[in-house]
Each structure stands twice: as structure tokens, then as C-alpha cells.
């Protein structure tokens, strides 16, 4: 079996399927060439795909991120990321390095490293009527490993000076009328006038099938 697929420039624009909250919107152009070979029950892939003028928007936080023109390589039974980059509104990169192993398609596994410095993850004016508004900046150094349905995430996350965000609570069944009770504001995550608290090892937290342990500054 040796089917080939080639795209010189496929335009796409889509939202995540079956999602009433419209979690993610994609737009841009996809280029690539992929060759599939081997046995049907254990196929192998060679080639790569890249993006041009591509971006994705997260409607809940009203923020758009750009995809750099990096190529995602397919090498046998692995998908390889070599400093694959997402760009924040302030132009700072979020990079992904590592591989996704497709040897067992029923148990796809990842071994990825995520890094960001002064990455603006939120840039929303209040008038946009999103669930969250304000500005947010972070540093991140984390690893993501294991099967996709039971990932283990370890690393360090720092929320930086200039982060100020407000979460607007959605209407409750009791229909709270006092708007001031529907707003939660987070300001000044780091108080530099106080002595730092003694460091303690964070306990892992499980979210769905994910084992999450991040040190947050």
C-alpha cells in the first residue's frame, strides 16, 4: 500500500466540531505532502505539513494566536515537532519540541517539551463581552509525556508582572442581579514586597485522564 497525498495550498476555516461553546476557531492555509506505506493494520507515514498565514482563536478568552510557518514532520511512525512555534499577540513565541508516537494507533503517546517566555496568553478589551478580559503574560517550561488519554504534565509556570484579568461569571439558575457579584478580578499575582513563602513540592492533580503537576509562581 503506497498512497500519496500532496497539497500545494489548502485553505481552511473551521470551528471545533460538536462544541456548543465554540472552543476553537482555525483559519489559514495548509501545505504538505504525506506518503503512507506498510501494512494497513500498522501503517507508516513520511512527509510533512506546514502552515501559511494561519491562526487560531479561542472565543472564550477572545484572543488570537498565529502559527509560524514551521514544518511538522512525519517520519515512519512518529510526528516530530522541532521548535514548532505559536506566536502571541505580543509576538513572543510558544515552542513545542518532541514527538508523538503513532506505532500503536489505539494508544498514541507523546513526548513533548513546551517553552514560553513573556508569552501574552490574554489580550482582550472588556467591550468584547468574553468570559475573560484583561491582559495576561506567562513563562512556561513543561514536559508532556505518555498516552494521549492519560498524559503526565510536569513543569513550572510563572504569571508575570502586567497580568490583570477579570472573569465574568455566567448567569446562574438563581439569576443573580447584582453585577458586582458576577465579576472576579485577579490582579498582581506576585507581591514583590513580601518574603517568598517556603517552597513545597506540589502534589499532582488529575484532570480527567491527565496527571498534572505544575509549580506556579
PDB file of C-alpha atoms in Angstrom, residues 21-26 56-64 128-132:
ATOM      1  CA  UNK A  21     -19.293  26.773  23.296  1.00  0.00           C
ATOM      2  CA  UNK A  22     -17.262  27.142  20.092  1.00  0.00           C
ATOM      3  CA  UNK A  23     -13.969  26.436  21.860  1.00  0.00           C
ATOM      4  CA  UNK A  24     -11.586  26.960  18.948  1.00  0.00           C
ATOM      5  CA  UNK A  25     -11.620  28.623  15.515  1.00  0.00           C
ATOM      6  CA  UNK A  26      -8.981  27.889  12.889  1.00  0.00           C
ATOM      7  CA  UNK A  56      -6.426  30.081  15.785  1.00  0.00           C
ATOM      8  CA  UNK A  57      -8.778  31.974  18.054  1.00  0.00           C
ATOM      9  CA  UNK A  58     -10.115  30.931  21.455  1.00  0.00           C
ATOM     10  CA  UNK A  59     -13.515  32.661  21.701  1.00  0.00           C
ATOM     11  CA  UNK A  60     -13.821  32.189  25.480  1.00  0.00           C
ATOM     12  CA  UNK A  61     -10.803  34.436  26.054  1.00  0.00           C
ATOM     13  CA  UNK A  62     -11.200  36.432  22.837  1.00  0.00           C
ATOM     14  CA  UNK A  63      -7.515  36.049  21.931  1.00  0.00           C
ATOM     15  CA  UNK A  64      -5.974  35.061  18.596  1.00  0.00           C
ATOM     16  CA  UNK A 128     -15.712  42.284  23.581  1.00  0.00           C
ATOM     17  CA  UNK A 129     -18.139  40.590  26.029  1.00  0.00           C
ATOM     18  CA  UNK A 130     -15.988  37.497  26.529  1.00  0.00           C
ATOM     19  CA  UNK A 131     -15.944  35.350  29.669  1.00  0.00           C
ATOM     20  CA  UNK A 132     -12.468  36.686  30.496  1.00  0.00           C
TER      21      UNK A 132
END
